[in-house]
Short mmCIF file of N, CA and C in Angstrom, two decimals:
data_model
loop_
_atom_site.label_atom_id
_atom_site.label_comp_id
_atom_site.label_asym_id
_atom_site.label_seq_id
_atom_site.Cartn_x
_atom_site.Cartn_y
_atom_site.Cartn_z
N UNK Q 433 95.06 -221.50 161.00
CA UNK Q 433 94.95 -220.13 161.45
C UNK Q 433 94.33 -220.12 162.84
N UNK Q 434 95.05 -219.62 163.79
CA UNK Q 434 94.55 -219.54 165.15
C UNK Q 434 94.32 -218.09 165.52
N UNK Q 435 93.26 -217.89 166.28
CA UNK Q 435 92.91 -216.54 166.73
C UNK Q 435 93.12 -216.49 168.23
N UNK Q 436 93.82 -215.50 168.65
CA UNK Q 436 94.03 -215.30 170.07
C UNK Q 436 92.71 -214.78 170.65
N UNK Q 437 92.03 -215.61 171.43
CA UNK Q 437 90.70 -215.24 171.92
C UNK Q 437 90.74 -214.07 172.90
N UNK Q 438 91.79 -213.99 173.71
CA UNK Q 438 91.89 -212.86 174.64
C UNK Q 438 91.96 -211.54 173.89
N UNK Q 439 92.79 -211.51 172.84
CA UNK Q 439 92.93 -210.30 172.05
C UNK Q 439 91.61 -209.95 171.36
N UNK Q 440 90.94 -210.96 170.85
CA UNK Q 440 89.68 -210.78 170.15
C UNK Q 440 88.64 -210.15 171.09
N UNK Q 441 88.51 -210.68 172.30
CA UNK Q 441 87.50 -210.16 173.22
C UNK Q 441 87.87 -208.77 173.75
N UNK Q 442 89.16 -208.50 173.92
CA UNK Q 442 89.58 -207.16 174.33
C UNK Q 442 89.21 -206.14 173.26
N UNK Q 443 89.47 -206.49 172.02
CA UNK Q 443 89.14 -205.61 170.91
C UNK Q 443 87.63 -205.41 170.81
N UNK Q 444 86.88 -206.47 170.99
CA UNK Q 444 85.42 -206.40 170.95
C UNK Q 444 84.90 -205.53 172.10
N UNK Q 445 85.46 -205.69 173.28
CA UNK Q 445 85.03 -204.88 174.43
C UNK Q 445 85.34 -203.40 174.22
N UNK Q 446 86.50 -203.11 173.64
CA UNK Q 446 86.85 -201.72 173.36
C UNK Q 446 85.86 -201.09 172.38
N UNK Q 447 85.52 -201.83 171.34
CA UNK Q 447 84.56 -201.32 170.36
C UNK Q 447 83.20 -201.08 171.01
N UNK Q 448 82.76 -202.02 171.85
CA UNK Q 448 81.48 -201.85 172.54
C UNK Q 448 81.52 -200.66 173.49
N UNK Q 449 82.62 -200.52 174.20
CA UNK Q 449 82.76 -199.40 175.12
C UNK Q 449 82.70 -198.07 174.38
N UNK Q 450 83.41 -197.98 173.26
CA UNK Q 450 83.40 -196.75 172.47
C UNK Q 450 82.00 -196.46 171.92
N UNK Q 451 81.30 -197.49 171.49
CA UNK Q 451 79.94 -197.32 170.98
C UNK Q 451 79.02 -196.81 172.09
N UNK Q 452 79.11 -197.40 173.26
CA UNK Q 452 78.27 -196.98 174.39
C UNK Q 452 78.60 -195.54 174.79
N UNK Q 453 79.88 -195.22 174.82
CA UNK Q 453 80.30 -193.87 175.15
C UNK Q 453 79.76 -192.86 174.14
N UNK Q 454 79.82 -193.19 172.88
CA UNK Q 454 79.29 -192.31 171.84
C UNK Q 454 77.77 -192.15 171.98
N UNK Q 455 77.08 -193.24 172.24
CA UNK Q 455 75.62 -193.18 172.41
C UNK Q 455 75.25 -192.30 173.61
N UNK Q 456 75.96 -192.43 174.71
CA UNK Q 456 75.69 -191.61 175.89
C UNK Q 456 75.96 -190.13 175.60
N UNK Q 457 77.01 -189.87 174.88
CA UNK Q 457 77.35 -188.49 174.52
C UNK Q 457 76.25 -187.86 173.67
N UNK Q 458 75.74 -188.61 172.71
CA UNK Q 458 74.68 -188.09 171.84
C UNK Q 458 73.40 -187.83 172.62
N UNK Q 459 73.04 -188.72 173.52
CA UNK Q 459 71.81 -188.51 174.30
C UNK Q 459 71.96 -187.35 175.26
N UNK Q 460 73.15 -187.14 175.78
CA UNK Q 460 73.37 -186.00 176.67
C UNK Q 460 73.25 -184.69 175.91
N UNK Q 461 73.70 -184.66 174.68
CA UNK Q 461 73.65 -183.44 173.88
C UNK Q 461 72.24 -183.11 173.40
N UNK Q 462 71.38 -184.08 173.31
CA UNK Q 462 70.03 -183.85 172.81
C UNK Q 462 69.01 -183.76 173.93
N UNK Q 463 69.46 -183.47 175.14
CA UNK Q 463 68.57 -183.34 176.29
C UNK Q 463 67.59 -182.18 176.04
N UNK Q 464 66.32 -182.46 176.21
CA UNK Q 464 65.31 -181.43 175.99
C UNK Q 464 65.20 -180.53 177.20
N UNK Q 465 65.12 -179.25 176.95
CA UNK Q 465 64.90 -178.30 178.01
C UNK Q 465 63.40 -178.29 178.29
N UNK Q 466 63.02 -178.67 179.49
CA UNK Q 466 61.60 -178.76 179.80
C UNK Q 466 61.06 -177.49 180.44
N UNK Q 467 61.89 -176.45 180.54
CA UNK Q 467 61.41 -175.17 181.03
C UNK Q 467 60.74 -174.43 179.88
N UNK Q 468 59.60 -173.81 180.19
CA UNK Q 468 58.85 -173.09 179.16
C UNK Q 468 58.46 -171.73 179.71
N UNK Q 469 58.70 -170.69 178.93
CA UNK Q 469 58.41 -169.32 179.36
C UNK Q 469 57.24 -168.77 178.57
N UNK Q 470 56.34 -168.09 179.29
CA UNK Q 470 55.18 -167.45 178.65
C UNK Q 470 54.94 -166.10 179.29
N UNK Q 471 54.45 -165.17 178.51
CA UNK Q 471 54.04 -163.88 179.05
C UNK Q 471 52.51 -163.85 179.14
N UNK Q 472 52.02 -162.99 180.01
CA UNK Q 472 50.56 -162.85 180.12
C UNK Q 472 50.23 -161.39 180.44
N UNK Q 473 49.04 -161.00 180.07
CA UNK Q 473 48.56 -159.63 180.28
C UNK Q 473 48.01 -159.52 181.70
N UNK Q 474 48.37 -158.44 182.38
CA UNK Q 474 47.81 -158.15 183.70
C UNK Q 474 46.91 -156.92 183.58
N UNK Q 475 46.31 -156.52 184.68
CA UNK Q 475 45.44 -155.34 184.66
C UNK Q 475 46.21 -154.07 184.31
N UNK Q 476 47.49 -154.01 184.71
CA UNK Q 476 48.25 -152.78 184.48
C UNK Q 476 49.49 -152.96 183.61
N UNK Q 477 49.61 -154.09 182.94
CA UNK Q 477 50.79 -154.30 182.08
C UNK Q 477 50.97 -155.76 181.72
N UNK Q 478 52.21 -156.26 181.95
CA UNK Q 478 52.55 -157.62 181.57
C UNK Q 478 53.26 -158.36 182.70
N UNK Q 479 53.17 -159.68 182.67
CA UNK Q 479 53.88 -160.54 183.60
C UNK Q 479 54.39 -161.75 182.84
N UNK Q 480 55.03 -162.66 183.57
CA UNK Q 480 55.53 -163.88 182.93
C UNK Q 480 55.37 -165.07 183.86
N UNK Q 481 55.37 -166.23 183.25
CA UNK Q 481 55.37 -167.46 184.04
C UNK Q 481 56.36 -168.43 183.41
N UNK Q 482 56.94 -169.27 184.27
CA UNK Q 482 57.87 -170.30 183.83
C UNK Q 482 57.32 -171.62 184.32
N UNK Q 483 57.18 -172.56 183.39
CA UNK Q 483 56.66 -173.88 183.75
C UNK Q 483 57.74 -174.93 183.57
N UNK Q 484 57.62 -175.98 184.36
CA UNK Q 484 58.52 -177.13 184.27
C UNK Q 484 57.64 -178.37 184.22
N UNK Q 485 57.71 -179.08 183.12
CA UNK Q 485 56.87 -180.27 182.92
C UNK Q 485 55.40 -179.94 183.15
N UNK Q 486 54.95 -178.86 182.53
CA UNK Q 486 53.55 -178.40 182.58
C UNK Q 486 53.07 -177.98 183.97
N UNK Q 487 53.99 -177.69 184.89
CA UNK Q 487 53.62 -177.16 186.22
C UNK Q 487 54.27 -175.80 186.38
N UNK Q 488 53.47 -174.82 186.78
CA UNK Q 488 54.00 -173.47 186.97
C UNK Q 488 54.91 -173.46 188.19
N UNK Q 489 56.16 -173.04 187.96
CA UNK Q 489 57.09 -172.93 189.10
C UNK Q 489 57.33 -171.47 189.47
N UNK Q 490 57.16 -170.56 188.51
CA UNK Q 490 57.28 -169.12 188.80
C UNK Q 490 56.18 -168.40 188.02
N UNK Q 491 55.45 -167.55 188.73
CA UNK Q 491 54.45 -166.69 188.09
C UNK Q 491 54.68 -165.29 188.65
N UNK Q 492 55.19 -164.42 187.81
CA UNK Q 492 55.59 -163.09 188.24
C UNK Q 492 54.73 -162.05 187.54
N UNK Q 493 53.82 -161.42 188.29
CA UNK Q 493 52.93 -160.43 187.69
C UNK Q 493 53.41 -159.01 187.94
N UNK Q 494 54.42 -158.84 188.80
CA UNK Q 494 54.98 -157.51 189.06
C UNK Q 494 56.49 -157.55 188.85
N UNK Q 495 57.06 -156.38 188.68
CA UNK Q 495 58.51 -156.28 188.51
C UNK Q 495 59.16 -156.59 189.86
N UNK Q 496 60.07 -157.56 189.89
CA UNK Q 496 60.71 -157.89 191.16
C UNK Q 496 61.72 -156.82 191.58
N UNK Q 497 62.04 -156.76 192.85
CA UNK Q 497 63.05 -155.93 193.52
C UNK Q 497 62.82 -154.43 193.49
N UNK Q 498 61.69 -153.97 193.00
CA UNK Q 498 61.42 -152.54 193.11
C UNK Q 498 60.38 -152.34 194.20
N UNK Q 499 60.31 -151.14 194.74
CA UNK Q 499 59.42 -150.88 195.87
C UNK Q 499 57.94 -150.85 195.48
N UNK Q 500 57.65 -150.46 194.25
CA UNK Q 500 56.26 -150.38 193.79
C UNK Q 500 55.77 -151.75 193.32
N UNK Q 501 54.46 -151.94 193.39
CA UNK Q 501 53.86 -153.15 192.83
C UNK Q 501 53.40 -152.84 191.41
N UNK Q 502 54.36 -152.73 190.51
CA UNK Q 502 54.09 -152.39 189.11
C UNK Q 502 54.33 -153.59 188.23
N UNK Q 503 53.47 -153.76 187.24
CA UNK Q 503 53.69 -154.79 186.22
C UNK Q 503 54.69 -154.27 185.20
N UNK Q 504 55.21 -155.17 184.38
CA UNK Q 504 56.11 -154.77 183.30
C UNK Q 504 55.31 -153.93 182.31
N UNK Q 505 55.91 -152.85 181.80
CA UNK Q 505 55.17 -151.97 180.90
C UNK Q 505 54.97 -152.56 179.52
N UNK Q 506 55.89 -153.43 179.09
CA UNK Q 506 55.74 -154.05 177.77
C UNK Q 506 55.92 -155.57 177.89
N UNK Q 507 55.38 -156.25 176.92
CA UNK Q 507 55.56 -157.71 176.87
C UNK Q 507 57.03 -158.06 176.67
N UNK Q 508 57.73 -157.23 175.91
CA UNK Q 508 59.16 -157.45 175.65
C UNK Q 508 59.97 -157.40 176.96
N UNK Q 509 59.65 -156.44 177.84
CA UNK Q 509 60.34 -156.35 179.12
C UNK Q 509 60.10 -157.60 179.97
N UNK Q 510 58.85 -158.04 180.01
CA UNK Q 510 58.53 -159.25 180.78
C UNK Q 510 59.27 -160.45 180.23
N UNK Q 511 59.37 -160.53 178.92
CA UNK Q 511 60.06 -161.66 178.28
C UNK Q 511 61.57 -161.62 178.53
N UNK Q 512 62.16 -160.43 178.55
CA UNK Q 512 63.59 -160.32 178.84
C UNK Q 512 63.92 -160.88 180.22
N UNK Q 513 63.13 -160.49 181.21
CA UNK Q 513 63.38 -160.95 182.58
C UNK Q 513 63.07 -162.44 182.68
N UNK Q 514 62.01 -162.88 182.04
CA UNK Q 514 61.67 -164.31 182.05
C UNK Q 514 62.79 -165.15 181.46
N UNK Q 515 63.38 -164.69 180.37
CA UNK Q 515 64.49 -165.42 179.75
C UNK Q 515 65.71 -165.46 180.65
N UNK Q 516 65.96 -164.36 181.38
CA UNK Q 516 67.08 -164.33 182.33
C UNK Q 516 66.85 -165.35 183.45
N UNK Q 517 65.64 -165.37 183.99
CA UNK Q 517 65.31 -166.31 185.07
C UNK Q 517 65.40 -167.75 184.56
N UNK Q 518 64.90 -168.00 183.36
CA UNK Q 518 64.97 -169.34 182.78
C UNK Q 518 66.43 -169.77 182.60
N UNK Q 519 67.26 -168.85 182.15
CA UNK Q 519 68.68 -169.15 181.97
C UNK Q 519 69.33 -169.51 183.30
N UNK Q 520 69.01 -168.74 184.34
CA UNK Q 520 69.57 -169.02 185.67
C UNK Q 520 69.10 -170.38 186.17
N UNK Q 521 67.84 -170.70 185.97
CA UNK Q 521 67.33 -172.00 186.40
C UNK Q 521 68.01 -173.14 185.65
N UNK Q 522 68.24 -172.95 184.37
CA UNK Q 522 68.90 -173.97 183.55
C UNK Q 522 70.33 -174.21 184.01
N UNK Q 523 70.97 -173.18 184.56
CA UNK Q 523 72.35 -173.29 185.02
C UNK Q 523 72.42 -173.64 186.51
N UNK Q 524 71.28 -173.97 187.11
CA UNK Q 524 71.19 -174.29 188.55
C UNK Q 524 71.70 -173.15 189.42
N UNK Q 525 71.39 -171.94 189.00
CA UNK Q 525 71.71 -170.74 189.77
C UNK Q 525 70.41 -170.21 190.36
N UNK Q 526 70.50 -169.56 191.50
CA UNK Q 526 69.31 -168.96 192.09
C UNK Q 526 68.64 -168.02 191.10
N UNK Q 527 67.33 -168.14 190.91
CA UNK Q 527 66.64 -167.32 189.90
C UNK Q 527 66.33 -165.90 190.37
N UNK Q 528 66.98 -165.47 191.43
CA UNK Q 528 66.75 -164.13 191.95
C UNK Q 528 67.16 -163.06 190.94
N UNK Q 529 66.30 -162.07 190.78
CA UNK Q 529 66.57 -160.95 189.88
C UNK Q 529 66.97 -159.75 190.72
N UNK Q 530 68.06 -159.10 190.36
CA UNK Q 530 68.53 -157.94 191.10
C UNK Q 530 68.19 -156.66 190.34
N UNK Q 531 68.32 -155.53 191.04
CA UNK Q 531 68.09 -154.24 190.38
C UNK Q 531 69.11 -154.04 189.26
N UNK Q 532 70.32 -154.51 189.48
CA UNK Q 532 71.36 -154.41 188.45
C UNK Q 532 70.96 -155.20 187.20
N UNK Q 533 70.35 -156.38 187.39
CA UNK Q 533 69.86 -157.16 186.25
C UNK Q 533 68.84 -156.36 185.44
N UNK Q 534 67.93 -155.70 186.15
CA UNK Q 534 66.90 -154.89 185.46
C UNK Q 534 67.53 -153.74 184.69
N UNK Q 535 68.56 -153.12 185.28
CA UNK Q 535 69.25 -152.01 184.59
C UNK Q 535 69.97 -152.52 183.36
N UNK Q 536 70.66 -153.66 183.49
CA UNK Q 536 71.40 -154.22 182.34
C UNK Q 536 70.45 -154.64 181.22
N UNK Q 537 69.26 -155.10 181.58
CA UNK Q 537 68.27 -155.49 180.57
C UNK Q 537 67.46 -154.30 180.03
N UNK Q 538 67.73 -153.11 180.60
CA UNK Q 538 67.04 -151.87 180.20
C UNK Q 538 65.54 -151.98 180.39
N UNK Q 539 65.15 -152.48 181.57
CA UNK Q 539 63.73 -152.60 181.92
C UNK Q 539 63.27 -151.26 182.48
N UNK Q 540 62.15 -150.77 181.98
CA UNK Q 540 61.59 -149.49 182.47
C UNK Q 540 60.79 -149.78 183.73
N UNK Q 541 61.13 -149.07 184.81
CA UNK Q 541 60.34 -149.22 186.05
C UNK Q 541 60.14 -147.91 186.76
#
């Protein structure tokens, strides 16, 4: 009984390649999101902060894009905007919040 060594190694390489490809796919799918969102109380309402690897990258104590320097009236409002900004950062989009975003999220200002 003779074994064709070229065929054997090709088959072995294909199996190894498929295993490596599967392993890479699994690790890519289980990537941890290291962005963390928190709300905090301000003197006149609520704000939010977003951290990346335990470093604050955004700390927003007032509602963005409005003319007044007002804090969010509820913790829920601050969290809605924080989640929008976190989503934009995760998608590598500019985290800028527009007035239209605030209207769509039904933020009171």
